[in-house]
C-alpha positions as CSV (number, residue, x, y, z in Angstrom):
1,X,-119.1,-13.9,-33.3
2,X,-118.1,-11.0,-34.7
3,X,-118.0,-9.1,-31.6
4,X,-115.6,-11.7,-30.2
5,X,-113.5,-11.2,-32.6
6,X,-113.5,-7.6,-32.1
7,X,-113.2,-8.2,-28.3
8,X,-110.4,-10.5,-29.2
9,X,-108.5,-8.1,-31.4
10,X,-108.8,-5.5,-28.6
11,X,-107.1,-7.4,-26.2
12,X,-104.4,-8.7,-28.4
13,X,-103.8,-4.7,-29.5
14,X,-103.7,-3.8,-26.1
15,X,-101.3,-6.8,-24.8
16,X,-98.9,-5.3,-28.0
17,X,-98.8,-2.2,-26.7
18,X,-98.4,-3.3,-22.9
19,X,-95.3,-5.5,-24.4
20,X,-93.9,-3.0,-26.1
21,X,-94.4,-0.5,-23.4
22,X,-92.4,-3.4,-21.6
23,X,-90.0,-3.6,-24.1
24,X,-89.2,0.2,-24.3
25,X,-88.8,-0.2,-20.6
26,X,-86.9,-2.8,-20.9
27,X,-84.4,-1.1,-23.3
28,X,-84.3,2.0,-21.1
29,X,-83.1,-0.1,-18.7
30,X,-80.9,-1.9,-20.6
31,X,-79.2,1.3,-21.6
32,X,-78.8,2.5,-18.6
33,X,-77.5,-0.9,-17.5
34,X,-74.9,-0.2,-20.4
35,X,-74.5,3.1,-19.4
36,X,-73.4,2.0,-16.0
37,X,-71.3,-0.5,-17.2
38,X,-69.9,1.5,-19.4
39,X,-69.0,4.2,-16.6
40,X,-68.0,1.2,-14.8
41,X,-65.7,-0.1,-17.0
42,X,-64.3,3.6,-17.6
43,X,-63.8,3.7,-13.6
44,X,-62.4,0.2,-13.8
45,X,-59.6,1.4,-16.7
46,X,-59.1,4.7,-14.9
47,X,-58.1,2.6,-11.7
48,X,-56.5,-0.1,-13.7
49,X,-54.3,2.5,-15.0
50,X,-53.9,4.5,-11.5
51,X,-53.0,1.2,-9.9
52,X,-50.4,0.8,-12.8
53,X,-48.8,4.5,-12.3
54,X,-48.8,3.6,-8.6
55,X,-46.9,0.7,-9.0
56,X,-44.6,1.9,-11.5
57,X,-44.2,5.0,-8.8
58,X,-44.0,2.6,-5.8
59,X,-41.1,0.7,-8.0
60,X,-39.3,3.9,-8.6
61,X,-39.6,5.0,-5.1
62,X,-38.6,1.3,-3.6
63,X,-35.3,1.9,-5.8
64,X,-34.8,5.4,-5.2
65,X,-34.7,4.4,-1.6
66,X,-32.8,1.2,-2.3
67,X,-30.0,3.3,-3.6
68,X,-30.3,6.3,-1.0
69,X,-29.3,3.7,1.5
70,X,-27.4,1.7,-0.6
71,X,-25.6,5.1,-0.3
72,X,-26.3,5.7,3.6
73,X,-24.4,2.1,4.1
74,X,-21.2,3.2,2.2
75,X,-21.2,6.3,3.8
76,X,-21.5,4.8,7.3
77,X,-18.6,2.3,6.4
78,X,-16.7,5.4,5.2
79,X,-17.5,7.1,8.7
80,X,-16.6,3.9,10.9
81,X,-13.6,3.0,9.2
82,X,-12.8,7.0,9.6
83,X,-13.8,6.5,13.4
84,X,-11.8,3.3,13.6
85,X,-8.4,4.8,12.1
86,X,-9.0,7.9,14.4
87,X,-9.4,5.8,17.1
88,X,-6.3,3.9,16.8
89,X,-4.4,7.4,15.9
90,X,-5.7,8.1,19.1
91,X,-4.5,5.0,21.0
92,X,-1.1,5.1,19.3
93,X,-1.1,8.5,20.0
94,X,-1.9,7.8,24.1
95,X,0.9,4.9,23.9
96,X,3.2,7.6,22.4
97,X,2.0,9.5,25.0
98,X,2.3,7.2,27.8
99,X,5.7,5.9,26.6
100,X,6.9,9.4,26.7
101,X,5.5,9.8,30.2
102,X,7.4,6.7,31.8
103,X,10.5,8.0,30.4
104,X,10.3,11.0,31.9
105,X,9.2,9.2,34.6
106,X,12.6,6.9,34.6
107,X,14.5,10.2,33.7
108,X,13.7,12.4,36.3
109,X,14.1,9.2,38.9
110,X,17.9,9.1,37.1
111,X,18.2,12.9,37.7
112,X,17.4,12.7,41.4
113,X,19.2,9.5,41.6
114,X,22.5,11.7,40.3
115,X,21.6,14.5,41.9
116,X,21.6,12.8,45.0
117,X,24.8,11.4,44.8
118,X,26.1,14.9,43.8
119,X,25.0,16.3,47.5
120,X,26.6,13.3,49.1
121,X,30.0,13.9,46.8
122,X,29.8,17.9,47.7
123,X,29.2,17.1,51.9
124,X,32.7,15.3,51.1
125,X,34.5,17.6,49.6
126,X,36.3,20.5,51.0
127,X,34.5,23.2,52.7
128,X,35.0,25.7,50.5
129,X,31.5,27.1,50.3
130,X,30.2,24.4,50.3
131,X,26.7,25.0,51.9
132,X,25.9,27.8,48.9
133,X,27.1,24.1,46.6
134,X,25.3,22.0,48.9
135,X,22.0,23.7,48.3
136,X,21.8,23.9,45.1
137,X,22.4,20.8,44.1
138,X,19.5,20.0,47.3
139,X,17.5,22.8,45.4
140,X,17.3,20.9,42.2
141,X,17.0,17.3,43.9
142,X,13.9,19.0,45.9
143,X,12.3,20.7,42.4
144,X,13.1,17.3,40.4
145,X,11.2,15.5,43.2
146,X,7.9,17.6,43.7
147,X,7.7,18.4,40.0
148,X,8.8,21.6,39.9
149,X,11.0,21.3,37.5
150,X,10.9,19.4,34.0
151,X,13.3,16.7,32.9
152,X,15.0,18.9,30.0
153,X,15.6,21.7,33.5
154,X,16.4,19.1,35.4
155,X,18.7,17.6,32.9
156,X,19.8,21.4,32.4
157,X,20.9,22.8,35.7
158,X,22.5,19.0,36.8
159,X,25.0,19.6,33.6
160,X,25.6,23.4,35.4
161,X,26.6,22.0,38.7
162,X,28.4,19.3,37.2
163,X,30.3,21.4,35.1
164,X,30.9,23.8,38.8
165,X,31.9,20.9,40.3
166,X,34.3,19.7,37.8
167,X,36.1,23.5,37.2
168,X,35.9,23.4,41.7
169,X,38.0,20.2,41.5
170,X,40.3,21.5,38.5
171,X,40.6,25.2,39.6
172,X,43.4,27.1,42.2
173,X,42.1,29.1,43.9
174,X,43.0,31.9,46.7
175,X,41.7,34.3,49.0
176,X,42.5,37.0,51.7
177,X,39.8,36.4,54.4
178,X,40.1,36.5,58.2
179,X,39.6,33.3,59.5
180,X,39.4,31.6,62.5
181,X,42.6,29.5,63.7
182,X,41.6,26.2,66.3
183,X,42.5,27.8,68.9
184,X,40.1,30.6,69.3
185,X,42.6,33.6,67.3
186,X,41.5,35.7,64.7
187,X,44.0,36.0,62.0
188,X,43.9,37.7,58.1
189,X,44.9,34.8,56.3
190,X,45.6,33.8,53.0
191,X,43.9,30.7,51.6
192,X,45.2,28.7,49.0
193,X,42.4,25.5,47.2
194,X,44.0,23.5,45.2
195,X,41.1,21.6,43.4
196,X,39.1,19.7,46.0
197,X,42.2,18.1,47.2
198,X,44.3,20.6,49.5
199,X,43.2,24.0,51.1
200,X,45.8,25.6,53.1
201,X,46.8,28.7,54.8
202,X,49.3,31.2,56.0
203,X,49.1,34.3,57.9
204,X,49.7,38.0,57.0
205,X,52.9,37.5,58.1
206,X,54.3,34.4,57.1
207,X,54.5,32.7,60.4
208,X,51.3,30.9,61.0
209,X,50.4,27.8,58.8
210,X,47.4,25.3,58.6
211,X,46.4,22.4,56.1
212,X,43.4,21.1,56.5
213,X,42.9,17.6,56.8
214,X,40.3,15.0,55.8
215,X,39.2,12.6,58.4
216,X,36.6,9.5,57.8
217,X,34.8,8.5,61.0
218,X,32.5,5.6,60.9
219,X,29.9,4.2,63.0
220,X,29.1,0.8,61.5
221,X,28.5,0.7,57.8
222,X,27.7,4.6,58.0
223,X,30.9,6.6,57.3
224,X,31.1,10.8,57.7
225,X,33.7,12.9,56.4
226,X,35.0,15.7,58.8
227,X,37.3,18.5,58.3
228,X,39.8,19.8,60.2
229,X,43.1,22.2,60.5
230,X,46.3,20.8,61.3
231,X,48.3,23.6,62.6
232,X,51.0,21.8,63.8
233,X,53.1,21.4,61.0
234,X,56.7,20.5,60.1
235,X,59.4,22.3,58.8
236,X,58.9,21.2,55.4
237,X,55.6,21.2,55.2
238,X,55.6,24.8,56.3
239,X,58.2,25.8,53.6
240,X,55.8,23.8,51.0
241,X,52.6,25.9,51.8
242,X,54.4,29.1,51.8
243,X,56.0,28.6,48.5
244,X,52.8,27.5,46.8
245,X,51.0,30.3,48.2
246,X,53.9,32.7,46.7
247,X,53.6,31.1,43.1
248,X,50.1,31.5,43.2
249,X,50.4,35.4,44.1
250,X,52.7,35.9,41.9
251,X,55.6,36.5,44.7
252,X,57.7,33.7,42.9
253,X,57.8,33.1,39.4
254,X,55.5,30.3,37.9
255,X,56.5,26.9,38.1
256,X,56.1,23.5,39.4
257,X,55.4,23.3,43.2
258,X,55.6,19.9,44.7
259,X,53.3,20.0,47.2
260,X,52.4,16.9,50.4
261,X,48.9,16.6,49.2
262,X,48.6,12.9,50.8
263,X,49.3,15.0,54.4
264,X,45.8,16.3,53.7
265,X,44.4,12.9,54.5
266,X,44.7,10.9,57.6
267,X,42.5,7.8,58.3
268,X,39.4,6.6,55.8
269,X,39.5,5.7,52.2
């Protein structure tokens, strides 16, 4: 009996220590359980708290970039309303442009228009160099025509041959020149213009007279003016062109010559 109870005992003492063998095991394990969820917990704050300074970063960044192009927007309104205003500069500038083009356009048309009837008034005046007149008034039309010359030169030499023309028809004028009579003879005559109305002559001696005379020959609606001398003329009209001639050399004193201008014209307007 005794022995049992020994045996007994020994079994109990040994189940003890295999429990608390257990138990120390047990608490090892439990610490390191601890540990780990302590570490855990330390790696679940330390990414609790990264995931916090990554939001707040990711906030700041999402308005930092909210407000950079908040900014980019205005700016690119600023540059297409900029674009917009140059661009209607621009097209105000091309319809300045353009307008200024189709009046020079109309004006030089006007220029030639004049200039034209300037040659056909020139071919109907007398021919007192006329060709030299004639072609440069057919000079400008031709340079006002290819472009050659610009409205303001245009505008320029018309005003010159106007203002030639006009002192031509105001002026009297006289020259010593041989000339040609109808007949063939060559005489050193003396050549009174007055204006582009009359142009007569007399010889070196006083005994041969012409006035030249307008004539209008038409063909249909198309109407040409021709020169020629009359030679033939009558007493009076003689003593007329030698007297005017003298005032205007000086040979008789200055004074008011009546003179048979409408003899210079026969037919026509």
């Amino acid at each position: 009996m005794a022995l049992l109870t020994s045996i007994t005992f020994a079994d109990t003492d040994s189940d003890i220590r295999d429990l608390k063998l257990e138990k120390e095991k047990l608490n090892s394990e439990i610490q390191k359980l601890n540990k780990q969820i302590s570490a855990t917990d330390s790696m679940l704050r330390a990414d609790d708290s990264r995931y916090k300074t990554l939001q707040q970063r990711y906030k700041a960044d999402s308005e930092r970039r909210k407000a950079e192009i908040d900014s980019l927007n205005a700016k690119i309104r600023d540059v297409a309303a900029q674009l917009q205003q140059e661009r209607n500069k621009q097209a105000k500038a091309k319809n300045r442009a353009d307008n200024v083009k189709s009046k020079r356009k109309a004006l030089n048309a006007t220029l030639v228009s004049i200039s034209k009837k300037l040659e056909e008034q020139i071919a109907e005046t007398l021919p007192w160099d006329r060709e030299a007149r004639l072609d440069r008034a057919k000079s400008l039309t031709r340079d006002l025509e290819s472009g050659n010359a610009t409205e303001e030169e245009g505008f320029s030499r018309l005003k010159s041959l106007i203002a030639e023309e006009t002192k031509f028809g105001d002026e009297v004028a006289i020259i010593n020149s041989p000339m040609t009579r109808k007949n063939g003879e060559l005489v050193n005559a003396q050549i009174l213009r007055i204006g582009n109305q009359w142009m007569v002559y007399s010889d070196e001696n006083g005994t041969l007279f012409g006035m030249l005379v307008r004539k209008s020959e038409c063909s249909g609606d198309v109407c040409k003016t021709n020169y020629d001398w009359k030679e033939d003329l009558t007493l009076n009209e003689r003593e007329a062109v030698k007297f005017a001639i003298d005032v205007k050399t000086a040979k008789k004193p200055p004074q008011i010559v009546k003179l048979p201008v409408s003899l210079s014209v026969e037919g026509g307007k």
